Amino acid sequence: MIRDLRRSHYQQLTVYLLIIFAVGWFFGRPWVFVAVAAIGYLIWILYQQHRLIAWLIAGAKKTPPEAVGLWGVVFDHLYRVQRDHRKQIRNYRDIVKRIRSSTEALNDGIILLDNDGSIQWWNSAAKDLLRLRKEDTGQLLTNLVREPKFVQFYNKSKHNEPITLDNPAHQGKHMQIAMTVFGKGERLLLLRDVSRLKQLEQMRQDFVANASHELKTPLTVLTGHLENILEYSEDLNPGMIKSLTSMNNQTKRMNNLVNDLLMLTRLDSANGSFEGTEIVMSEFLQQVADDAVALSAEREHEFEIQCQTALNLKGKPGEIRSAVNNLVFNAVHYSPAGSKITLTWAATLSGAVLSVSDEGQGIDQHHIPRLTERFYRADPGRSSDTGGTGLGLAIVKHALQHHNARLDISSTKNKGSTFSCVFPKERLINPLTEEEDEDAAEPVQY
Ligand code: ADP
């Protein structure tokens, strides 16, 4: 619109100039007339400019000054732009106000951090959770929550899982923190008080631990008596012997279950980092295989140990032993007599892997993600025949987690399965070098 008017404005100016020139010509002084008109025009422009500045200084809130021609359009246009701009700001303010009041109503704490980690904003739940004060604006959050676990979590590039921490502002309380990185490295933290959940979890753990513990003594007494009776069973009739043998087997099974439950409770409550002792892997694998040979007995599985690296593990020998024993015992239970079971210890770029492979019945793919759940069985009928407790893989998972390691499972139905314990570099002794790989022992077969 302005451009259209500009064109007609210049046309008008030219016409006026020609008229003034013609009148000046008539009076014999055309340039004097043109000069006077130009000065008049300049004064008019200066006057309009002055009004425009005065209007802008006043905040451009009132209607713009009246003007004719191009200046009138300029004033109108500026007024409209200013009005739309103010309306937009009002809308944004409303949105921000609504977001603020909804986040204030949340029970979860929200903290907004700048890209350097300093606190920018928080809602009232976060204020209560961490006892934040006005002076904390601009402070580094890692100065307020100093726990190394949080600092480590904060510096990680990915934050898929939230972490649970002791609340530094309220003794005995626990909070869960989830973090999202957005924009140019700003962070949004979601804080939740999980003290009640933690308490319930603790109660569950205590209950299982106490119940298992209480069951242990009567079971030991029962097993002892049953074994004694069966030892002197010549006078008993075959039916009675059969019943007593079955009772003995079931008490043994209950005993295993109680032991597994106690082990899981111990692993559940084990937290925090630990150094661990060195586990010499070549010897360790040999011991595991020896136990497995005894378990396999007349089923005569073929065992092969492939110790492909000289690296050793740093951890809790009891927990690692229990995890690997469970994997090897499963391999024995779920693969046919005489088939081959391979234990491999190998270095990888990110650490090392201990895998147990069998040529057994395999597992359907849809079961795999759930195998480490307590009492989950891929084939309930067969699994209980083996005398397993249904807790083996849950123990493996927790023992590995306690060592910052994970369990990978791959399986092909009717071909076999491989259970791999993947350990990170921090859990290894002797950094991987070329020589160590060359020194690796030849596969042992027996
Ligand atoms: P269980 O005491 O029943 O063996 P686990 O937790 O050790 O309990 O194993 C869970 C389930 O995973 C088993 O019931 C079985 O169905 C399946 N499973 C475990 N290891 C193997 C294996 N090597 N081959 C086939 N199936 C397996």
Tab-separated table of C-alpha atoms and ligand atoms in Angstrom:
chain	number	residue	atom	x	y	z
A	1	MET	CA	0.000	0.000	0.000
A	2	ILE	CA	2.807	2.335	0.940
A	3	ARG	CA	4.625	1.549	-2.294
A	4	ASP	CA	1.446	2.313	-4.340
A	5	LEU	CA	1.030	5.592	-2.569
A	6	ARG	CA	4.691	6.396	-2.938
A	7	ARG	CA	4.314	6.160	-6.677
A	8	SER	CA	1.282	8.473	-6.810
A	9	HIS	CA	3.009	10.746	-4.271
A	10	TYR	CA	5.986	11.204	-6.580
A	11	GLN	CA	3.618	11.794	-9.495
A	12	GLN	CA	1.785	14.447	-7.459
A	13	LEU	CA	5.071	16.074	-6.471
A	14	THR	CA	6.130	16.248	-10.126
A	15	VAL	CA	2.791	17.815	-11.124
A	16	TYR	CA	3.053	20.412	-8.289
A	17	LEU	CA	6.633	21.156	-9.283
A	18	LEU	CA	5.616	21.710	-12.904
A	19	ILE	CA	2.704	23.981	-11.848
A	20	ILE	CA	4.992	26.025	-9.553
A	21	PHE	CA	7.581	26.225	-12.294
A	22	ALA	CA	4.890	27.391	-14.776
A	23	VAL	CA	3.573	30.051	-12.319
A	24	GLY	CA	7.180	31.135	-11.661
A	25	TRP	CA	7.734	31.337	-15.399
A	26	PHE	CA	4.646	33.510	-15.673
A	27	PHE	CA	6.114	35.916	-13.093
A	28	GLY	CA	9.557	35.654	-14.744
A	29	ARG	CA	11.301	33.867	-11.761
A	30	PRO	CA	10.661	30.136	-12.129
A	31	TRP	CA	13.667	28.956	-9.996
A	32	VAL	CA	12.833	31.296	-7.144
A	33	PHE	CA	9.319	29.840	-7.021
A	34	VAL	CA	10.719	26.268	-7.142
A	35	ALA	CA	13.250	27.072	-4.366
A	36	VAL	CA	10.551	28.571	-2.113
A	37	ALA	CA	8.283	25.525	-2.719
A	38	ALA	CA	11.186	23.128	-1.953
A	39	ILE	CA	11.929	24.949	1.346
A	40	GLY	CA	8.204	24.777	2.223
A	41	TYR	CA	8.168	21.063	1.453
A	42	LEU	CA	11.289	20.490	3.567
A	43	ILE	CA	9.703	22.332	6.509
A	44	TRP	CA	6.541	20.205	6.141
A	45	ILE	CA	8.626	17.002	6.147
A	46	LEU	CA	10.541	18.148	9.256
A	47	TYR	CA	7.259	18.973	10.985
A	48	GLN	CA	5.788	15.520	10.215
A	49	GLN	CA	9.039	13.887	11.331
A	50	HIS	CA	8.871	15.788	14.605
A	51	ARG	CA	5.268	14.619	15.174
A	52	LEU	CA	6.252	11.031	14.372
A	53	ILE	CA	9.122	11.084	16.880
A	54	ALA	CA	6.916	12.700	19.550
A	55	TRP	CA	4.272	9.998	18.982
A	56	LEU	CA	6.866	7.204	19.169
A	57	ILE	CA	8.397	8.673	22.350
A	58	ALA	CA	4.924	8.706	23.910
A	59	GLY	CA	4.892	4.919	23.379
A	60	ALA	CA	2.849	4.912	20.155
A	61	LYS	CA	-0.112	3.845	22.254
A	62	LYS	CA	-2.544	6.604	21.284
A	63	THR	CA	-3.934	6.952	17.795
A	64	PRO	CA	-1.263	8.426	15.523
A	65	PRO	CA	-1.327	12.144	14.590
A	66	GLU	CA	-3.536	13.122	11.667
A	67	ALA	CA	-1.638	13.694	8.446
A	68	VAL	CA	-2.406	13.800	4.782
A	69	GLY	CA	-0.805	11.923	1.934
A	70	LEU	CA	2.165	9.652	2.404
A	71	TRP	CA	2.727	10.671	6.035
A	72	GLY	CA	-0.821	9.731	6.966
A	73	VAL	CA	-0.275	6.261	5.531
A	74	VAL	CA	3.087	5.928	7.307
A	75	PHE	CA	1.484	6.842	10.669
A	76	ASP	CA	-1.383	4.407	10.131
A	77	HIS	CA	0.916	1.609	9.093
A	78	LEU	CA	3.202	2.088	12.091
A	79	TYR	CA	0.205	2.172	14.397
A	80	ARG	CA	-1.145	-1.093	12.997
A	81	VAL	CA	2.243	-2.862	13.290
A	82	GLN	CA	2.599	-1.607	16.852
A	83	ARG	CA	-0.918	-2.723	17.763
A	84	ASP	CA	-0.409	-6.251	16.318
A	85	HIS	CA	2.912	-6.499	18.096
A	86	ARG	CA	1.350	-5.548	21.428
A	87	LYS	CA	-1.454	-8.048	20.887
A	88	GLN	CA	1.104	-10.782	20.195
A	89	ILE	CA	3.018	-9.934	23.364
A	90	ARG	CA	-0.231	-10.081	25.342
A	91	ASN	CA	-0.962	-13.528	23.835
A	92	TYR	CA	2.531	-14.785	24.693
A	93	ARG	CA	2.190	-13.433	28.234
A	94	ASP	CA	-1.128	-15.273	28.597
A	95	ILE	CA	0.440	-18.514	27.352
A	96	VAL	CA	3.426	-18.167	29.711
A	97	LYS	CA	1.027	-17.381	32.597
A	98	ARG	CA	-1.072	-20.474	31.814
A	99	ILE	CA	2.022	-22.700	31.542
A	100	ARG	CA	3.301	-21.318	34.833
A	101	SER	CA	0.042	-21.840	36.669
A	102	SER	CA	-0.293	-25.393	35.316
A	103	THR	CA	3.289	-26.272	36.293
A	104	GLU	CA	2.660	-24.721	39.711
A	105	ALA	CA	-0.291	-27.082	40.107
A	106	LEU	CA	1.938	-30.121	39.389
A	107	ASN	CA	3.024	-32.374	42.239
A	108	ASP	CA	6.273	-33.051	40.396
A	109	GLY	CA	9.107	-30.569	40.618
A	110	ILE	CA	10.379	-28.886	37.460
A	111	ILE	CA	13.724	-27.122	37.194
A	112	LEU	CA	14.983	-25.328	34.112
A	113	LEU	CA	18.753	-25.126	33.691
A	114	ASP	CA	20.788	-22.923	31.399
A	115	ASN	CA	23.289	-24.516	29.012
A	116	ASP	CA	26.028	-24.034	31.639
A	117	GLY	CA	23.974	-25.894	34.252
A	118	SER	CA	22.854	-22.849	36.234
A	119	ILE	CA	19.331	-22.763	37.615
A	120	GLN	CA	17.002	-20.484	35.664
A	121	TRP	CA	13.528	-21.293	36.923
A	122	TRP	CA	11.654	-23.786	39.113
A	123	ASN	CA	8.079	-24.498	40.133
A	124	SER	CA	6.827	-24.596	43.694
A	125	ALA	CA	7.024	-28.416	43.976
A	126	ALA	CA	10.750	-28.219	43.100
A	127	LYS	CA	11.128	-25.409	45.633
A	128	ASP	CA	9.662	-27.616	48.392
A	129	LEU	CA	11.603	-30.712	47.313
A	130	LEU	CA	15.017	-29.048	47.225
A	131	ARG	CA	14.295	-26.085	49.543
A	132	LEU	CA	15.250	-23.671	46.753
A	133	ARG	CA	15.488	-19.972	47.572
A	134	LYS	CA	15.450	-16.881	45.372
A	135	GLU	CA	19.238	-16.549	45.788
A	136	ASP	CA	19.677	-19.942	44.123
A	137	THR	CA	18.799	-18.492	40.712
A	138	GLY	CA	21.955	-18.683	38.599
A	139	GLN	CA	23.603	-21.221	40.933
A	140	LEU	CA	24.932	-24.462	39.461
A	141	LEU	CA	22.539	-27.306	40.292
A	142	THR	CA	25.527	-29.604	40.814
A	143	ASN	CA	26.479	-27.319	43.736
A	144	LEU	CA	23.157	-28.074	45.403
A	145	VAL	CA	22.921	-31.781	44.546
A	146	ARG	CA	26.496	-32.935	44.984
A	147	GLU	CA	25.991	-36.692	45.055
A	148	PRO	CA	28.505	-38.246	42.574
A	149	LYS	CA	25.740	-40.439	41.133
A	150	PHE	CA	23.831	-37.288	40.135
A	151	VAL	CA	26.914	-35.513	38.747
A	152	GLN	CA	27.640	-38.605	36.629
A	153	PHE	CA	24.012	-38.703	35.455
A	154	TYR	CA	24.074	-34.968	34.710
A	155	ASN	CA	27.184	-35.282	32.516
A	156	LYS	CA	25.861	-38.234	30.519
A	157	SER	CA	24.840	-37.462	26.918
A	158	LYS	CA	21.738	-39.686	27.082
A	159	HIS	CA	19.281	-39.829	29.965
A	160	ASN	CA	16.893	-42.643	29.081
A	161	GLU	CA	16.299	-43.801	32.641
A	162	PRO	CA	15.622	-41.531	35.639
A	163	ILE	CA	17.823	-41.914	38.712
A	164	THR	CA	16.829	-42.203	42.335
A	165	LEU	CA	18.825	-40.290	44.944
A	166	ASP	CA	18.775	-39.412	48.610
A	167	ASN	CA	17.213	-35.967	48.842
A	168	PRO	CA	20.003	-33.622	50.026
A	169	ALA	CA	17.471	-31.129	51.400
A	170	HIS	CA	15.371	-33.582	53.429
A	171	GLN	CA	17.185	-36.278	55.354
A	172	GLY	CA	15.744	-39.762	54.918
A	173	LYS	CA	13.736	-38.824	51.830
A	174	HIS	CA	14.354	-40.006	48.302
A	175	MET	CA	13.741	-38.356	44.968
A	176	GLN	CA	13.716	-39.483	41.379
A	177	ILE	CA	15.197	-37.207	38.725
A	178	ALA	CA	14.569	-37.412	34.977
A	179	MET	CA	16.392	-35.043	32.642
A	180	THR	CA	15.819	-33.848	29.072
A	181	VAL	CA	18.314	-31.790	27.095
A	182	PHE	CA	16.795	-29.316	24.650
A	183	GLY	CA	17.621	-26.169	22.636
A	184	LYS	CA	21.285	-25.187	22.852
A	185	GLY	CA	22.131	-27.523	25.736
A	186	GLU	CA	19.510	-26.274	28.194
A	187	ARG	CA	18.127	-28.947	30.516
A	188	LEU	CA	14.687	-29.642	31.917
A	189	LEU	CA	14.632	-31.684	35.122
A	190	LEU	CA	11.604	-33.500	36.482
A	191	LEU	CA	11.806	-34.291	40.183
A	192	ARG	CA	9.518	-36.642	42.064
A	193	ASP	CA	9.426	-37.587	45.706
A	194	VAL	CA	9.656	-41.400	45.813
A	195	SER	CA	10.167	-41.807	49.560
A	196	ARG	CA	6.892	-43.735	49.946
A	197	LEU	CA	7.714	-46.033	47.013
A	198	LYS	CA	11.190	-46.615	48.412
A	199	GLN	CA	9.693	-47.424	51.791
A	200	LEU	CA	7.263	-49.934	50.242
A	201	GLU	CA	10.104	-51.461	48.216
A	202	GLN	CA	12.149	-51.770	51.399
A	203	MET	CA	9.184	-53.376	53.179
A	204	ARG	CA	8.827	-55.887	50.315
A	205	GLN	CA	12.537	-56.713	50.428
A	206	ASP	CA	12.493	-57.049	54.216
A	207	PHE	CA	9.428	-59.270	54.083
A	208	VAL	CA	10.935	-61.633	51.476
A	209	ALA	CA	14.264	-61.687	53.341
A	210	ASN	CA	12.632	-62.379	56.718
A	211	ALA	CA	10.191	-64.975	55.379
A	212	SER	CA	12.995	-66.782	53.514
A	213	HIS	CA	15.183	-66.639	56.574
A	214	GLU	CA	12.439	-68.034	58.823
A	215	LEU	CA	11.761	-70.852	56.348
A	216	LYS	CA	15.397	-71.871	56.225
A	217	THR	CA	15.631	-73.490	59.676
A	218	PRO	CA	12.504	-75.697	59.467
A	219	LEU	CA	13.533	-76.747	55.960
A	220	THR	CA	17.020	-77.713	57.092
A	221	VAL	CA	15.522	-79.766	59.956
A	222	LEU	CA	13.037	-81.442	57.583
A	223	THR	CA	15.720	-82.284	55.011
A	224	GLY	CA	17.969	-83.670	57.743
A	225	HIS	CA	15.264	-85.935	59.156
A	226	LEU	CA	14.120	-87.111	55.728
A	227	GLU	CA	17.667	-87.960	54.719
A	228	ASN	CA	18.165	-89.869	57.984
A	229	ILE	CA	14.942	-91.828	57.506
A	230	LEU	CA	15.817	-92.638	53.886
A	231	GLU	CA	19.265	-93.814	54.924
A	232	TYR	CA	17.710	-96.477	57.164
A	233	SER	CA	14.762	-97.278	54.915
A	234	GLU	CA	15.205	-101.078	54.625
A	235	ASP	CA	12.237	-101.702	56.948
A	236	LEU	CA	9.915	-99.374	55.071
A	237	ASN	CA	7.534	-100.523	52.355
A	238	PRO	CA	8.242	-99.310	48.746
A	239	GLY	CA	5.200	-97.009	48.723
A	240	MET	CA	6.456	-95.231	51.839
A	241	ILE	CA	9.998	-94.964	50.395
A	242	LYS	CA	8.556	-93.430	47.216
A	243	SER	CA	6.604	-90.836	49.244
A	244	LEU	CA	9.587	-90.018	51.454
A	245	THR	CA	11.894	-89.661	48.411
A	246	SER	CA	9.379	-87.309	46.790
A	247	MET	CA	9.139	-85.314	50.076
A	248	ASN	CA	12.926	-85.142	50.200
A	249	ASN	CA	13.145	-83.869	46.611
A	250	GLN	CA	10.477	-81.233	47.219
A	251	THR	CA	12.146	-80.024	50.442
A	252	LYS	CA	15.437	-79.727	48.538
A	253	ARG	CA	13.628	-77.754	45.893
A	254	MET	CA	12.110	-75.458	48.526
A	255	ASN	CA	15.547	-75.059	50.023
A	256	ASN	CA	16.906	-73.967	46.621
A	257	LEU	CA	14.016	-71.553	46.255
A	258	VAL	CA	14.682	-70.027	49.679
A	259	ASN	CA	18.404	-69.723	48.880
A	260	ASP	CA	17.626	-68.051	45.543
A	261	LEU	CA	15.174	-65.655	47.214
A	262	LEU	CA	17.792	-64.745	49.822
A	263	MET	CA	20.383	-64.207	47.082
A	264	LEU	CA	17.983	-61.965	45.131
A	265	THR	CA	17.186	-59.917	48.237
A	266	ARG	CA	20.895	-59.449	48.890
A	267	LEU	CA	21.424	-58.333	45.288
A	268	ASP	CA	18.363	-56.064	45.429
A	269	SER	CA	19.604	-54.200	48.449
A	270	ALA	CA	23.214	-54.048	47.217
A	271	ASN	CA	23.811	-50.587	45.835
A	272	GLY	CA	26.655	-48.174	45.394
A	273	SER	CA	29.913	-48.841	43.640
A	274	PHE	CA	32.589	-51.240	44.879
A	275	GLU	CA	36.076	-52.152	43.748
A	276	GLY	CA	35.807	-55.951	43.852
A	277	THR	CA	38.581	-58.520	43.784
A	278	GLU	CA	40.371	-59.995	40.811
A	279	ILE	CA	38.794	-63.116	39.365
A	280	VAL	CA	41.294	-65.105	37.301
A	281	MET	CA	39.063	-66.035	34.416
A	282	SER	CA	40.894	-69.113	33.121
A	283	GLU	CA	40.675	-70.734	36.584
A	284	PHE	CA	37.158	-69.475	37.149
A	285	LEU	CA	35.826	-70.967	33.892
A	286	GLN	CA	37.541	-74.244	34.703
A	287	GLN	CA	35.802	-74.407	38.122
A	288	VAL	CA	32.413	-73.577	36.579
A	289	ALA	CA	32.901	-76.285	33.948
A	290	ASP	CA	33.920	-78.824	36.634
A	291	ASP	CA	30.682	-78.150	38.539
A	292	ALA	CA	28.705	-78.434	35.313
A	293	VAL	CA	30.348	-81.792	34.474
A	294	ALA	CA	29.215	-83.077	37.875
A	295	LEU	CA	25.688	-81.779	37.254
A	296	SER	CA	25.531	-83.249	33.769
A	297	ALA	CA	26.680	-86.647	35.173
A	298	GLU	CA	25.467	-89.486	33.006
A	299	ARG	CA	23.942	-87.062	30.455
A	300	GLU	CA	27.560	-86.494	29.445
A	301	HIS	CA	27.450	-83.057	27.859
A	302	GLU	CA	30.589	-81.989	26.028
A	303	PHE	CA	32.110	-78.827	27.536
A	304	GLU	CA	34.462	-76.469	25.752
A	305	ILE	CA	36.221	-73.476	27.319
A	306	GLN	CA	37.436	-70.756	24.973
A	307	CYS	CA	39.454	-68.255	26.979
A	308	GLN	CA	40.299	-65.844	24.160
A	309	THR	CA	41.808	-63.057	26.241
A	310	ALA	CA	44.098	-62.802	29.234
A	311	LEU	CA	41.941	-60.082	30.767
A	312	ASN	CA	40.571	-60.776	34.223
A	313	LEU	CA	37.417	-59.569	35.880
A	314	LYS	CA	37.194	-57.268	38.881
A	315	GLY	CA	34.120	-58.059	40.959
A	316	LYS	CA	32.457	-60.052	43.700
A	317	PRO	CA	33.458	-63.664	43.026
A	318	GLY	CA	30.378	-65.074	44.820
A	319	GLU	CA	27.940	-63.066	42.702
A	320	ILE	CA	29.742	-63.717	39.408
A	321	ARG	CA	30.005	-67.395	40.239
A	322	SER	CA	26.320	-67.573	41.043
A	323	ALA	CA	25.400	-65.780	37.770
A	324	VAL	CA	27.579	-67.961	35.534
A	325	ASN	CA	26.597	-71.154	37.377
A	326	ASN	CA	22.943	-70.353	36.709
A	327	LEU	CA	23.640	-69.905	32.990
A	328	VAL	CA	25.683	-73.094	32.721
A	329	PHE	CA	23.189	-75.127	34.781
A	330	ASN	CA	20.377	-73.872	32.509
A	331	ALA	CA	22.422	-74.905	29.467
A	332	VAL	CA	22.755	-78.398	31.004
A	333	HIS	CA	19.064	-78.579	31.890
A	334	TYR	CA	17.702	-77.290	28.596
A	335	SER	CA	19.927	-79.104	26.086
A	336	PRO	CA	19.963	-82.785	25.160
A	337	ALA	CA	22.404	-85.332	26.604
A	338	GLY	CA	25.742	-85.418	24.832
A	339	SER	CA	25.304	-81.988	23.190
A	340	LYS	CA	28.032	-79.364	23.324
A	341	ILE	CA	28.128	-76.428	25.779
A	342	THR	CA	30.690	-73.689	25.130
A	343	LEU	CA	31.980	-71.134	27.636
A	344	THR	CA	33.689	-68.212	25.930
A	345	TRP	CA	35.595	-65.329	27.497
A	346	ALA	CA	36.524	-62.721	24.891
A	347	ALA	CA	37.594	-59.096	24.750
A	348	THR	CA	35.538	-56.527	22.846
A	349	LEU	CA	36.132	-52.870	22.023
A	350	SER	CA	34.042	-51.760	24.977
A	351	GLY	CA	35.055	-54.434	27.516
A	352	ALA	CA	34.692	-58.194	27.573
A	353	VAL	CA	31.995	-60.831	27.156
A	354	LEU	CA	31.485	-64.104	28.959
A	355	SER	CA	29.056	-66.234	26.984
A	356	VAL	CA	27.472	-69.620	27.527
A	357	SER	CA	26.220	-71.308	24.338
A	358	ASP	CA	24.285	-74.531	24.064
A	359	GLU	CA	22.786	-76.637	21.302
A	360	GLY	CA	19.523	-77.100	23.149
A	361	GLN	CA	15.838	-76.547	22.536
A	362	GLY	CA	16.185	-72.780	22.105
A	363	ILE	CA	13.618	-70.173	23.139
A	364	ASP	CA	10.855	-68.491	21.120
A	365	GLN	CA	11.756	-64.847	20.410
A	366	HIS	CA	8.696	-63.417	22.159
A	367	HIS	CA	9.804	-64.940	25.491
A	368	ILE	CA	13.296	-63.424	25.414
A	369	PRO	CA	12.526	-59.898	26.750
A	370	ARG	CA	10.707	-61.418	29.756
A	371	LEU	CA	13.106	-64.232	30.694
A	372	THR	CA	14.815	-62.274	33.477
A	373	GLU	CA	11.512	-61.593	35.259
A	374	ARG	CA	11.089	-63.511	38.506
A	375	PHE	CA	9.348	-66.869	37.984
A	376	TYR	CA	8.935	-66.301	34.237
A	377	ARG	CA	9.215	-69.556	32.326
A	378	ALA	CA	9.297	-69.987	28.560
A	379	ASP	CA	8.045	-73.565	28.847
A	380	PRO	CA	6.432	-73.929	32.285
A	381	GLY	CA	5.891	-77.709	32.040
A	382	ARG	CA	9.476	-78.542	31.113
A	383	SER	CA	11.078	-75.909	33.279
A	384	SER	CA	9.603	-77.218	36.517
A	385	ASP	CA	10.742	-80.750	35.549
A	386	THR	CA	14.324	-79.530	35.693
A	387	GLY	CA	13.869	-78.594	39.352
A	388	GLY	CA	14.677	-74.958	38.592
A	389	THR	CA	13.317	-72.237	40.853
A	390	GLY	CA	12.391	-69.774	38.082
A	391	LEU	CA	14.687	-67.213	39.699
A	392	GLY	CA	17.958	-68.142	37.971
A	393	LEU	CA	17.986	-65.517	35.224
A	394	ALA	CA	16.652	-62.841	37.603
A	395	ILE	CA	19.699	-63.535	39.794
A	396	VAL	CA	21.974	-63.349	36.725
A	397	LYS	CA	20.490	-60.003	35.701
A	398	HIS	CA	20.816	-58.452	39.162
A	399	ALA	CA	24.315	-59.798	39.784
A	400	LEU	CA	25.425	-58.360	36.430
A	401	GLN	CA	23.721	-55.030	37.058
A	402	HIS	CA	25.576	-54.835	40.337
A	403	HIS	CA	28.772	-55.072	38.246
A	404	ASN	CA	27.573	-52.453	35.705
A	405	ALA	CA	27.226	-55.309	33.234
A	406	ARG	CA	24.246	-56.605	31.261
A	407	LEU	CA	22.836	-59.889	30.002
A	408	ASP	CA	22.263	-60.347	26.242
A	409	ILE	CA	20.233	-63.338	25.094
A	410	SER	CA	20.101	-64.745	21.575
A	411	SER	CA	18.366	-67.981	20.689
A	412	THR	CA	17.124	-69.999	17.722
A	413	LYS	CA	14.365	-72.506	18.296
A	414	ASN	CA	15.669	-76.112	18.122
A	415	LYS	CA	19.218	-74.897	17.446
A	416	GLY	CA	20.404	-73.474	20.731
A	417	SER	CA	20.875	-70.351	22.825
A	418	THR	CA	23.675	-68.007	23.802
A	419	PHE	CA	23.562	-66.051	27.050
A	420	SER	CA	26.223	-63.312	27.096
A	421	CYS	CA	27.369	-61.359	30.145
A	422	VAL	CA	28.673	-58.067	28.752
A	423	PHE	CA	31.180	-56.374	31.096
A	424	PRO	CA	32.378	-52.781	30.694
A	425	LYS	CA	36.095	-51.840	30.582
A	426	GLU	CA	35.995	-50.501	34.161
A	427	ARG	CA	35.357	-54.045	35.412
A	428	LEU	CA	38.492	-55.480	33.770
A	429	ILE	CA	42.040	-55.843	34.990
A	430	ASN	CA	44.861	-55.376	32.440
A	431	PRO	CA	43.842	-53.085	29.618
A	432	LEU	CA	43.465	-54.849	26.324
A	433	THR	CA	46.679	-54.992	24.273
A	434	GLU	CA	47.722	-56.850	21.145
A	435	GLU	CA	50.100	-59.115	23.104
A	436	GLU	CA	47.393	-60.206	25.511
A	437	ASP	CA	45.222	-61.263	22.633
A	438	GLU	CA	48.074	-63.313	21.152
A	439	ASP	CA	48.766	-64.837	24.588
A	440	ALA	CA	45.205	-66.082	24.787
A	441	ALA	CA	44.926	-69.753	25.575
A	442	GLU	CA	43.948	-72.342	23.003
A	443	PRO	CA	40.414	-73.771	23.336
A	444	VAL	CA	40.269	-76.540	25.974
A	445	GLN	CA	38.042	-79.495	25.315
A	446	TYR	CA	37.184	-82.350	27.599
B	1	ADP	P1	14.385	-71.901	35.740
B	1	ADP	O1	14.653	-72.191	37.138
B	1	ADP	O2	12.972	-72.196	35.335
B	1	ADP	O3	15.397	-72.488	34.832
B	1	ADP	P2	15.516	-69.375	34.977
B	1	ADP	O4	15.226	-68.010	35.450
B	1	ADP	O5	16.892	-69.878	35.113
B	1	ADP	O6	14.470	-70.316	35.681
B	1	ADP	O7	15.111	-69.437	33.454
B	1	ADP	C1	13.888	-68.886	33.030
B	1	ADP	C2	13.355	-69.644	31.815
B	1	ADP	O8	14.202	-69.400	30.688
B	1	ADP	C3	13.387	-71.136	31.978
B	1	ADP	O9	12.229	-71.574	32.620
B	1	ADP	C4	13.467	-71.641	30.548
B	1	ADP	O10	12.174	-71.698	29.998
B	1	ADP	C5	14.259	-70.543	29.846
B	1	ADP	N1	15.688	-70.873	29.680
B	1	ADP	C6	16.709	-70.473	30.449
B	1	ADP	N2	17.889	-70.897	29.962
B	1	ADP	C7	17.603	-71.637	28.857
B	1	ADP	C8	18.390	-72.335	27.886
B	1	ADP	N3	19.711	-72.401	27.981
B	1	ADP	N4	17.740	-72.918	26.855
B	1	ADP	C9	16.406	-72.853	26.764
B	1	ADP	N5	15.592	-72.205	27.633
B	1	ADP	C10	16.183	-71.600	28.665
